[in-house]
Amino acid sequence: MTDTQLAQPHAPAGLPPLAVLERMYEVMRTVTVTDERARAEAKAGRMPAAFYPVRGLEGVCAALGAVLTPDDHLVSTYRNLADTVAKGVPLRAVIAELHGRVPGSSKGKGGTMHMHHDPSGLMATTGIVGSGLPIAAGLALGAQLDGGGRAVAVTFGDGATSIGAYHEAMNLAALWHLPLVFVCQNNMWAEHTPIAAYAPSTALAERAAAYNMAADAVDGFDPIETWRVLGAAVARARAGEGPTFVECRTYRLVGHTSSADYSYMPPAELDAALARDPAPTFRAWLADGDHVAPARLDEIDKAVDTGVDDAFDFAQSAPHPEPGAIYDDVFADRTWVEGR
Amino acid sequence: MTDTQLAQPHAPAGLPPLAVLERMYEVMRTVTVTDERARAEAKAGRMPAAFYPVRGLEGVCAALGAVLTPDDHLVSTYRNLADTVAKGVPLRAVIAELHGRVPGSSKGKGGTMHMHHDPSGLMATTGIVGSGLPIAAGLALGAQLDGGGRAVAVTFGDGATSIGAYHEAMNLAALWHLPLVFVCQNNMWAEHTPIAAYAPSTALAERAAAYNMAADAVDGFDPIETWRVLGAAVARARAGEGPTFVECRTYRLVGHTSSADYSYMPPAELDAALARDPAPTFRAWLADGDHVAPARLDEIDKAVDTGVDDAFDFAQSAPHPEPGAIYDDVFADRTWVEGR
Amino acid sequence: MTLTSDVDLSGAETAEMTTAVAMNSALDLALAADPRVLLLGEDIADPSGGVFKVTRGLSTRHGTSRVRDTPIAEQSILGAAIGAALAGYRPVAEVMFFDFVTVAMDQLVNHAAKFRYLSGGQHPVPITVRTVVGNSRFGAQHSQSLEAWFMHTPGIKVAFPSTPSDAKGLLASCVFDDDPCLFIEHVALHYSQKEPVPTGEHRVPLGQAAVRRAGDDVTVISYGAQMPGVLAAADTLAGEGISAEVVDLRTLVPLDFPTVLASVARTRRAVVVHGATRFAGPGAEIAATITEELFEELAHPVTRLGARYVPTPFLASGLEPLPVAADVVGAVRRLASS
Amino acid sequence: MTLTSDVDLSGAETAEMTTAVAMNSALDLALAADPRVLLLGEDIADPSGGVFKVTRGLSTRHGTSRVRDTPIAEQSILGAAIGAALAGYRPVAEVMFFDFVTVAMDQLVNHAAKFRYLSGGQHPVPITVRTVVGNSRFGAQHSQSLEAWFMHTPGIKVAFPSTPSDAKGLLASCVFDDDPCLFIEHVALHYSQKEPVPTGEHRVPLGQAAVRRAGDDVTVISYGAQMPGVLAAADTLAGEGISAEVVDLRTLVPLDFPTVLASVARTRRAVVVHGATRFAGPGAEIAATITEELFEELAHPVTRLGARYVPTPFLASGLEPLPVAADVVGAVRRLASS
Ligand SMILES: Cc1ncc(C[n+]2csc(CCOP(=O)(O)OP(=O)(O)O)c2C)c(N)n1
Ligand SMILES: Cc1ncc(C[n+]2csc(CCOP(=O)(O)OP(=O)(O)O)c2C)c(N)n1
Ligand SMILES: [Mg+2]
Ligand SMILES: [Mg+2]
């Protein structure tokens, strides 16, 4: 990771403070461990859920989590484990939701693709590619009308840049100078199709700049660089200077879903990416550069592992919703609903 | 009008041949006269149709008509009178359709917004902003799969560049190198909203270039310049060199619909545009530059006026569909339809 | 016969209003009463004030920050409304014609209608989407009456008023309801009728049908733009000695089955009339439910009148896809005479 | 009981196929038979071969020019299909999950379904849109069964097969039909069952229901993914001495009312079962039409079983919104016992 400062006007100088470095590592490690565990549980049939692995995004999400406060709003996708953890949603609530249990973040009725956690500012996740962007624009409109100071972020994949909703939201955010950060998690794949096969131009940040908004691309495997660029974007939003598009270039380290194969991924490409596996790479950098003491890293690792075990134990022993709960929360009032 | 040649690789040199100049003028005059007449008929209650005036677009459409052959396909919008006339749809069929009569281009059941004329290559017009673009991409895919040589054009307004379908079609056309010309009829207004009020960047051609396609802007009040640039775009399509976006800058010389008011249009802007009213301006240029003899222009005027009168007379005395025709053409077979 | 709302207006100050003016009044009062109310849509701000002038004057009075013109981009309009709702606002979004919801169904169906459920109650979406059914003057892409799609979508309420007073009262109820509401207007009703409407705060509760006319022989159930024709038919029938009870549903979700069933239980005959396509339309649900509940009492199967199974032919063609008053008269006569 | 197609397969060479393989065979033969057949969709080309592997091998055999991967942009997928159809092709477009049609309804509803009409017959749109109903494993945005919306949209045909043989035969009919067809698959059926399916050209006509099981006491009308449960229910009921006739609609537009009515005219009792939401769902139309036609004959009102009025709760929650075999058994028992 380089320590050079970006030309970005609002880029925070230097490195994140120790507490932030530690928190970023904790998030990355939590995500890596939880992701592996969730896939194992799904495979073993203990977690009857479609699950979308996030391996490769650890650094991007940790950086985003570090520059947002709980008051800032976030909208994410089906591939949301790293976003939710980084945004501060309690792991027990996340894992219980993946298991369809009452203490889940959505009382077990939303599932993998539908995480909501108001106290952490996780306002929605969507299973429809691109659809979170217009909603995030609305949240940003809310923040703007509230008088500013709050930022909104939305995460989405590289593939989402093809769809209409993306365009409409980019356009609206630029037009209204919304305090919105578009965080493109470019993992180079849309399901089994590589970006070059579906994008006439893979210069996603350049395409974004054509909307007349600030745009930047960053190495998403470098959590520090990502932290700087996302930090600058969030600062711009808070300052009322409008939206920013940040392309975070990563690589999808596993299949599209927990069950997908890797056969279509060029092995050399995948190996090169795996060699930069975010959490262990960041750990080595923290230790080698004397940023965080090895003993402290060991402590974090242990706490994370315990926390992950705890979350799965908790989830798997938590109750399912009562049958009658099926009618709750369709509308504020369930009377009419039950009769249909 | 300038005679300088464009830098455009495929730009035809010099001026259009005499027959083309005459045809362009004929189209422009026809459109101007028909447009005025249609609004008058609507106002008088003889044409019970919502009608979208095209005044201001005469030169753009005449130029487009001049560079396309009947084999080339065109998709247009609700504001299609100039496009349809320029593409060669017989005026009687157009006006009869506006009157809901059997000899109308769609047997009277489509109406203003729904003109189709297969023999002229007018493949569709749509009342939904932006929706014609993906369909035109499909026609262009067809042309490409047929082995090339045929071009497809799609017309749409400046306002359509905000909508999702626009983005998806631009992206697809660029990705697949489709033989498609995107003709943006920028009349500076979307209903009652001026372009600057809804577009974060009004540099529409620049925005288009970000899709990695050829893009150009042209003074749509200059039919010769427009003819050159559109000609180059069509040549590029025929040569298999992919899509081109052409922004034709004009001004809407009347209200959004036949009944709309002008109150919200800055009078100075409107007056400046009216001073460049395409058909009379082009006529003066043709005469003053000795491109077409005044006597020939008089002849054309007379023929046009007669033709327009004839088309309205024809339409207004043509039969309405039989009541039973309501069930025709829902499906190929009407049996099931009638029973519902 | 003039339509009148069943709401007791005695006491309240009223003024003669068209439906458009009544809706304007509802929006104006909502904007004044609650700073969280926001309006979003194409051309809704002044000087345009909306293509049907429903929002005229509102941006001038409440500012273009709260009454916002948008680009032509319905996904972003509805998405922005949903997001602003999540942020605590009460957005009212306009989709100029009902047909245009087809470019933004995802936001309404997958997000607005489901977020309360999918968030375990954390994130209700108190938006109102105003939209307009056009007519065949504009052709087949500006005249679809698509309420059946939304009846079939759990999580979104649907109102379709037929009178100025109801338009005001239902719109106010939608704006202040905590669930997403689709509020459907009809271009034929915006300026067709005036009636006294309370000038102040006025609400008509969602989920309560109105009996527009009492009768004993047949129940005619309808809503929205078909109501004037239905009431005219009832007049004609009265002249023939046939007494039709007319129920205006006013909201389709929640649908007021108690009122419908109470009426049909008495008359034992029912006709449902709507402008939506008959096949798999709202009338199918209404007829099926009536039949389930009152099978023994029914003297006849419920008659359904709706648009024919065709795209809307252009007005000027003279082809008529919709049920008209004479169709209602004929259907009621057939039921009453046997 | 194993589902079997009613098509006479004697003589034709057959092989055991799953529904996915049978559809693959239909597409393969169509691509081979007619150079105008084109496939468009996300991830449909090899090596992926489609997320459910339905198009596996087709791009390798027929080329990526005719079996084309697209960007994630359903409006452009369907628009491109429509345009290519206007240019003389027979495109088959895939929308990965049914819920995703919500981002592209405009192209299907306003354009594909209306162009033949709006062009006075000049421009039919012979496209097929393949889409998949998911299940609650994926949650509420990947499990909606939205066929009722399209029944309510004049101009588009709707097929929803329940067996491998029908999947092949109906898909072939859709591809070669001159009208736009929506072909609905269900994720639960892709690999759940194998049966002998003709290896060569095989068509099942659109608009013909199949009587899957003859019976005298009650008619159960269903289609798609509910069929296995319905047939299991019929088995259970047979054990109790109740004989249920089971009609598989196979296509919802055109809907084969003659077959339905002939059966109900005999049994005088009907149950309609579907995975779509019950309220304003397909069953409402079917029940209403049966009642209109057979009011005097019916011993009971038609029973409708459909999904509850809720967004789909996540599978792992254990909440079940859909009618299951036991519900069918219960409903039939109630009708038969009185
Ligand atoms: C509108 C829509 N179309 C298709 C899909 C199916 N789908 C789910 S994820 C995905 C790939 C998305 O790729 P990208 O945006 O790069 O995100 P990633 O999954 O790589 O994180 C697709 C096509 C969907 N969910 N929504
Ligand atoms: C999806 C959609 N939204 C809104 C409309 C209503 N509408 C019709 S024309 C128009 C303005 C379009 O502006 P522009 O694209 O610049 O074309 P122009 O009318 O100026 O030629 C609008 C908003 C529509 N027809 N379709
Ligand atoms: Mg990706
Ligand atoms: Mg314009």
XYZ file of C-alpha atoms in Angstrom, chain A:
340
model
C 0.000 0.000 0.000
C 1.305 3.404 -0.813
C 1.348 6.234 1.681
C 1.262 8.977 -0.952
C -1.577 11.395 -0.626
C -4.151 11.688 -3.381
C -4.742 14.855 -5.346
C -8.352 14.602 -4.184
C -9.383 17.902 -2.523
C -10.988 16.315 0.522
C -8.664 13.335 0.855
C -7.751 12.818 4.473
C -4.004 12.994 4.840
C -1.802 10.186 6.120
C -3.116 6.980 7.601
C -6.263 6.253 9.531
C -5.828 6.478 13.317
C -5.024 3.273 15.152
C -8.597 2.606 16.268
C -9.760 2.859 12.670
C -7.005 0.572 11.412
C -7.947 -1.973 14.011
C -11.618 -1.698 13.254
C -10.978 -2.054 9.531
C -8.969 -5.182 10.119
C -11.597 -6.547 12.464
C -14.279 -6.004 9.827
C -12.185 -7.618 7.106
C -11.366 -10.622 9.198
C -14.989 -10.949 10.334
C -16.182 -10.865 6.766
C -13.644 -13.408 5.558
C -14.397 -15.847 8.346
C -18.151 -15.375 8.207
C -18.237 -15.778 4.453
C -16.418 -19.120 4.600
C -18.618 -20.282 7.425
C -21.851 -19.223 5.731
C -20.950 -21.151 2.605
C -20.139 -24.193 4.690
C -23.434 -23.951 6.566
C -25.359 -23.571 3.339
C -23.600 -26.583 1.855
C -24.267 -28.619 4.970
C -27.951 -27.764 4.702
C -28.062 -26.006 8.058
C -28.651 -22.637 6.413
C -31.335 -23.057 3.724
C -30.491 -19.822 1.943
C -29.139 -18.627 -1.355
C -25.961 -16.857 -0.277
C -23.804 -14.475 -2.305
C -20.175 -14.601 -1.193
C -18.312 -11.344 -0.711
C -14.751 -12.614 -0.662
C -12.579 -10.005 -2.364
C -14.618 -7.039 -1.163
C -13.341 -7.034 2.423
C -11.094 -4.006 2.041
C -13.573 -1.935 0.067
C -16.301 -2.483 2.628
C -14.077 -1.972 5.631
C -12.930 1.326 4.146
C -16.492 2.381 3.477
C -17.542 1.429 6.978
C -14.674 3.463 8.372
C -15.660 6.678 6.614
C -19.381 6.469 7.409
C -21.057 7.133 10.725
C -24.198 5.271 11.882
C -26.178 8.388 10.910
C -25.053 8.073 7.325
C -27.305 5.858 5.283
C -26.232 2.893 3.201
C -28.062 0.922 0.517
C -26.543 -2.365 -0.575
C -27.295 -5.425 -2.693
C -27.838 -9.159 -2.381
C -24.037 -9.392 -1.997
C -24.200 -7.514 1.255
C -22.430 -9.399 4.025
C -19.370 -7.176 4.010
C -21.415 -3.994 3.709
C -23.691 -4.889 6.595
C -20.869 -5.928 8.875
C -18.852 -2.844 8.006
C -21.853 -0.591 8.581
C -22.111 -1.947 12.096
C -25.073 -4.295 11.933
C -24.578 -6.742 14.830
C -23.321 -10.061 13.499
C -25.935 -12.016 15.440
C -28.712 -10.093 13.695
C -27.112 -10.698 10.296
C -26.590 -14.409 10.778
C -29.973 -14.928 12.384
C -31.544 -13.310 9.339
C -29.649 -15.667 7.047
C -31.246 -18.464 9.054
C -34.754 -17.000 8.977
C -34.967 -16.516 12.716
C -36.874 -13.995 14.815
C -33.833 -12.079 16.107
C -32.704 -11.604 12.510
C -32.341 -8.059 11.286
C -35.690 -8.418 9.475
C -37.285 -10.849 11.937
C -36.266 -13.682 9.627
C -38.697 -12.845 6.848
C -36.317 -10.928 4.591
C -33.404 -13.308 4.242
C -30.101 -13.021 2.444
C -31.053 -10.328 -0.015
C -33.131 -8.222 2.328
C -31.139 -6.831 5.185
C -32.417 -3.728 6.955
C -31.019 -2.299 10.169
C -32.245 1.102 11.034
C -30.012 1.742 14.077
C -26.891 1.192 11.948
C -28.208 3.195 9.009
C -28.453 0.145 6.764
C -31.573 1.303 4.997
C -32.099 -1.384 2.406
C -30.505 -4.081 0.345
C -31.993 -5.241 -2.920
C -31.995 -8.364 -5.014
C -32.694 -6.442 -8.190
C -29.537 -5.299 -9.943
C -29.283 -1.506 -9.959
C -32.488 -0.816 -8.078
C -30.804 0.416 -4.952
C -29.379 3.444 -6.706
C -32.596 5.436 -7.180
C -33.574 4.640 -3.607
C -30.218 5.882 -2.385
C -30.815 9.049 -4.380
C -34.015 9.503 -2.394
C -32.210 8.975 0.888
C -29.667 11.547 -0.241
C -32.478 13.919 -1.116
C -33.733 13.417 2.411
C -30.288 14.167 3.819
C -30.069 17.280 1.685
C -33.509 18.516 2.720
C -32.652 17.819 6.342
C -30.005 20.473 5.964
C -26.963 18.473 4.949
C -24.102 17.102 6.977
C -25.182 13.522 6.434
C -23.844 11.365 3.608
C -25.495 8.474 1.826
C -23.641 5.635 0.132
C -24.844 2.972 -2.240
C -22.936 -0.122 -3.249
C -23.445 -2.036 -6.479
C -21.537 -4.242 -8.864
C -19.816 -3.516 -12.132
C -22.658 -5.268 -13.945
C -25.175 -2.809 -12.543
C -23.703 -0.032 -14.665
C -25.537 -1.485 -17.684
C -29.035 -1.078 -16.330
C -31.471 1.794 -16.659
C -31.932 2.464 -12.957
C -28.215 3.165 -12.634
C -28.394 5.834 -15.309
C -31.469 7.502 -13.903
C -29.984 7.678 -10.428
C -26.606 8.977 -11.626
C -28.353 11.651 -13.627
C -30.624 12.706 -10.779
C -27.825 12.782 -8.226
C -25.687 14.963 -10.468
C -28.588 17.253 -11.310
C -29.609 17.780 -7.703
C -26.057 17.759 -6.267
C -27.094 15.027 -3.889
C -24.818 14.025 -0.991
C -24.402 10.554 -2.416
C -21.410 8.294 -2.897
C -21.769 5.695 -5.631
C -19.518 2.830 -4.575
C -19.051 0.523 -7.530
C -17.731 -2.794 -6.264
C -16.098 -3.887 -9.479
C -15.245 -7.542 -9.015
C -14.740 -7.926 -12.769
C -17.638 -10.368 -13.118
C -21.377 -10.235 -13.525
C -22.415 -13.788 -12.673
C -20.419 -15.788 -15.247
C -19.779 -12.951 -17.676
C -16.548 -10.942 -17.479
C -16.838 -7.176 -17.619
C -15.193 -6.847 -21.019
C -17.924 -9.019 -22.507
C -20.753 -6.714 -21.506
C -19.299 -3.216 -21.268
C -18.440 -1.185 -24.367
C -16.074 0.777 -22.178
C -14.678 -0.614 -18.950
C -13.513 2.841 -17.884
C -16.406 3.048 -15.446
C -15.201 6.178 -13.673
C -14.820 8.006 -16.979
C -18.320 7.037 -17.963
C -19.528 8.371 -14.644
C -17.719 11.663 -15.112
C -19.831 12.289 -18.199
C -22.777 12.877 -15.850
C -20.898 15.870 -14.601
C -20.009 14.395 -11.265
C -16.755 13.748 -9.460
C -15.474 10.294 -10.287
C -12.468 8.257 -9.321
C -11.137 4.726 -9.575
C -9.253 2.988 -6.843
C -7.513 -0.305 -6.166
C -10.045 -1.995 -3.967
C -7.441 -4.449 -2.749
C -5.729 -1.505 -1.072
C -7.894 -0.624 1.937
C -5.886 2.484 2.742
C -6.121 4.009 -0.711
C -9.803 3.076 -0.773
C -10.301 4.668 2.645
C -8.764 7.913 1.361
C -10.806 8.104 -1.805
C -14.068 7.107 -0.162
C -13.296 9.480 2.677
C -12.883 12.304 0.204
C -16.170 11.378 -1.460
C -18.020 11.315 1.844
C -16.470 14.639 2.834
C -17.632 16.106 -0.449
C -21.151 14.828 0.207
C -21.184 16.250 3.722
C -19.934 19.578 2.442
C -22.825 19.823 -0.010
C -20.583 19.464 -3.029
C -22.586 16.753 -4.674
C -22.193 13.122 -5.571
C -19.061 11.126 -6.308
C -18.652 7.903 -8.196
C -15.892 5.634 -6.940
C -14.969 2.540 -8.871
C -13.319 0.097 -6.473
C -11.439 -2.455 -8.529
C -11.315 -5.862 -6.911
C -11.818 -9.421 -8.025
C -14.390 -11.998 -7.068
C -12.428 -14.599 -5.121
C -15.172 -17.240 -5.204
C -18.150 -18.142 -7.386
C -21.198 -15.964 -7.941
C -23.241 -17.849 -5.357
C -22.263 -20.244 -2.638
C -22.900 -23.126 -5.008
C -21.398 -21.732 -8.220
C -18.336 -23.123 -9.861
C -15.133 -21.331 -10.853
C -14.541 -23.156 -14.104
C -15.103 -20.115 -16.308
C -12.659 -17.907 -14.393
C -9.168 -17.768 -15.913
C -7.013 -19.521 -13.295
C -4.109 -17.079 -13.626
C -6.406 -14.125 -13.006
C -8.011 -15.788 -10.009
C -4.654 -16.844 -8.576
C -3.263 -13.338 -8.902
C -6.259 -11.991 -7.058
C -6.095 -14.669 -4.371
C -2.481 -13.709 -3.793
C -3.808 -10.343 -2.664
C -6.573 -11.782 -0.463
C -7.569 -8.616 1.425
C -7.700 -9.625 5.088
C -4.424 -11.577 5.317
C -2.656 -9.036 3.081
C -3.829 -6.163 5.256
C -2.857 -8.077 8.372
C 0.656 -8.566 7.059
C 0.929 -4.897 6.169
C -0.325 -3.811 9.583
C 2.152 -6.081 11.299
C 5.125 -5.514 9.004
C 4.721 -1.748 9.069
C 4.346 -1.685 12.823
C 0.922 -0.147 12.507
C -0.705 -2.657 14.811
C 1.131 -4.935 17.177
C 1.033 -8.646 16.271
C -0.304 -9.500 19.698
C -3.196 -7.130 19.188
C -3.898 -8.696 15.788
C -3.928 -12.122 17.408
C -6.400 -10.778 19.931
C -8.632 -9.450 17.181
C -8.460 -12.739 15.304
C -9.484 -14.618 18.372
C -12.316 -12.256 19.195
C -13.543 -12.433 15.614
C -13.489 -16.208 15.543
C -15.355 -16.360 18.829
C -17.837 -13.764 17.590
C -18.524 -15.677 14.413
C -19.025 -18.944 16.268
C -21.287 -17.163 18.679
C -23.371 -15.623 15.902
C -23.956 -18.972 14.194
C -24.725 -20.705 17.482
C -27.071 -17.915 18.396
C -28.796 -17.987 15.029
C -29.181 -21.726 14.879
C -30.763 -21.898 18.293
C -33.020 -18.883 17.825
C -36.746 -19.399 17.185
C -38.456 -19.245 13.823
C -41.348 -16.811 13.473
C -44.768 -18.017 14.678
C -46.974 -19.054 11.725
C -49.277 -16.088 12.319
C -46.371 -13.703 11.779
C -46.763 -14.282 8.068
C -49.430 -11.549 8.042
C -47.470 -8.992 10.037
C -45.962 -5.967 8.338
C -47.668 -6.257 4.969
C -49.453 -3.096 6.015
C -49.386 -1.227 9.281
C -52.691 -2.957 10.062
C -53.060 -6.676 9.387
C -56.846 -6.972 9.612
C -57.630 -6.773 5.919
C -54.571 -8.814 4.997
C -55.614 -11.859 6.971
C -58.961 -12.013 5.260
C -57.546 -12.239 1.731
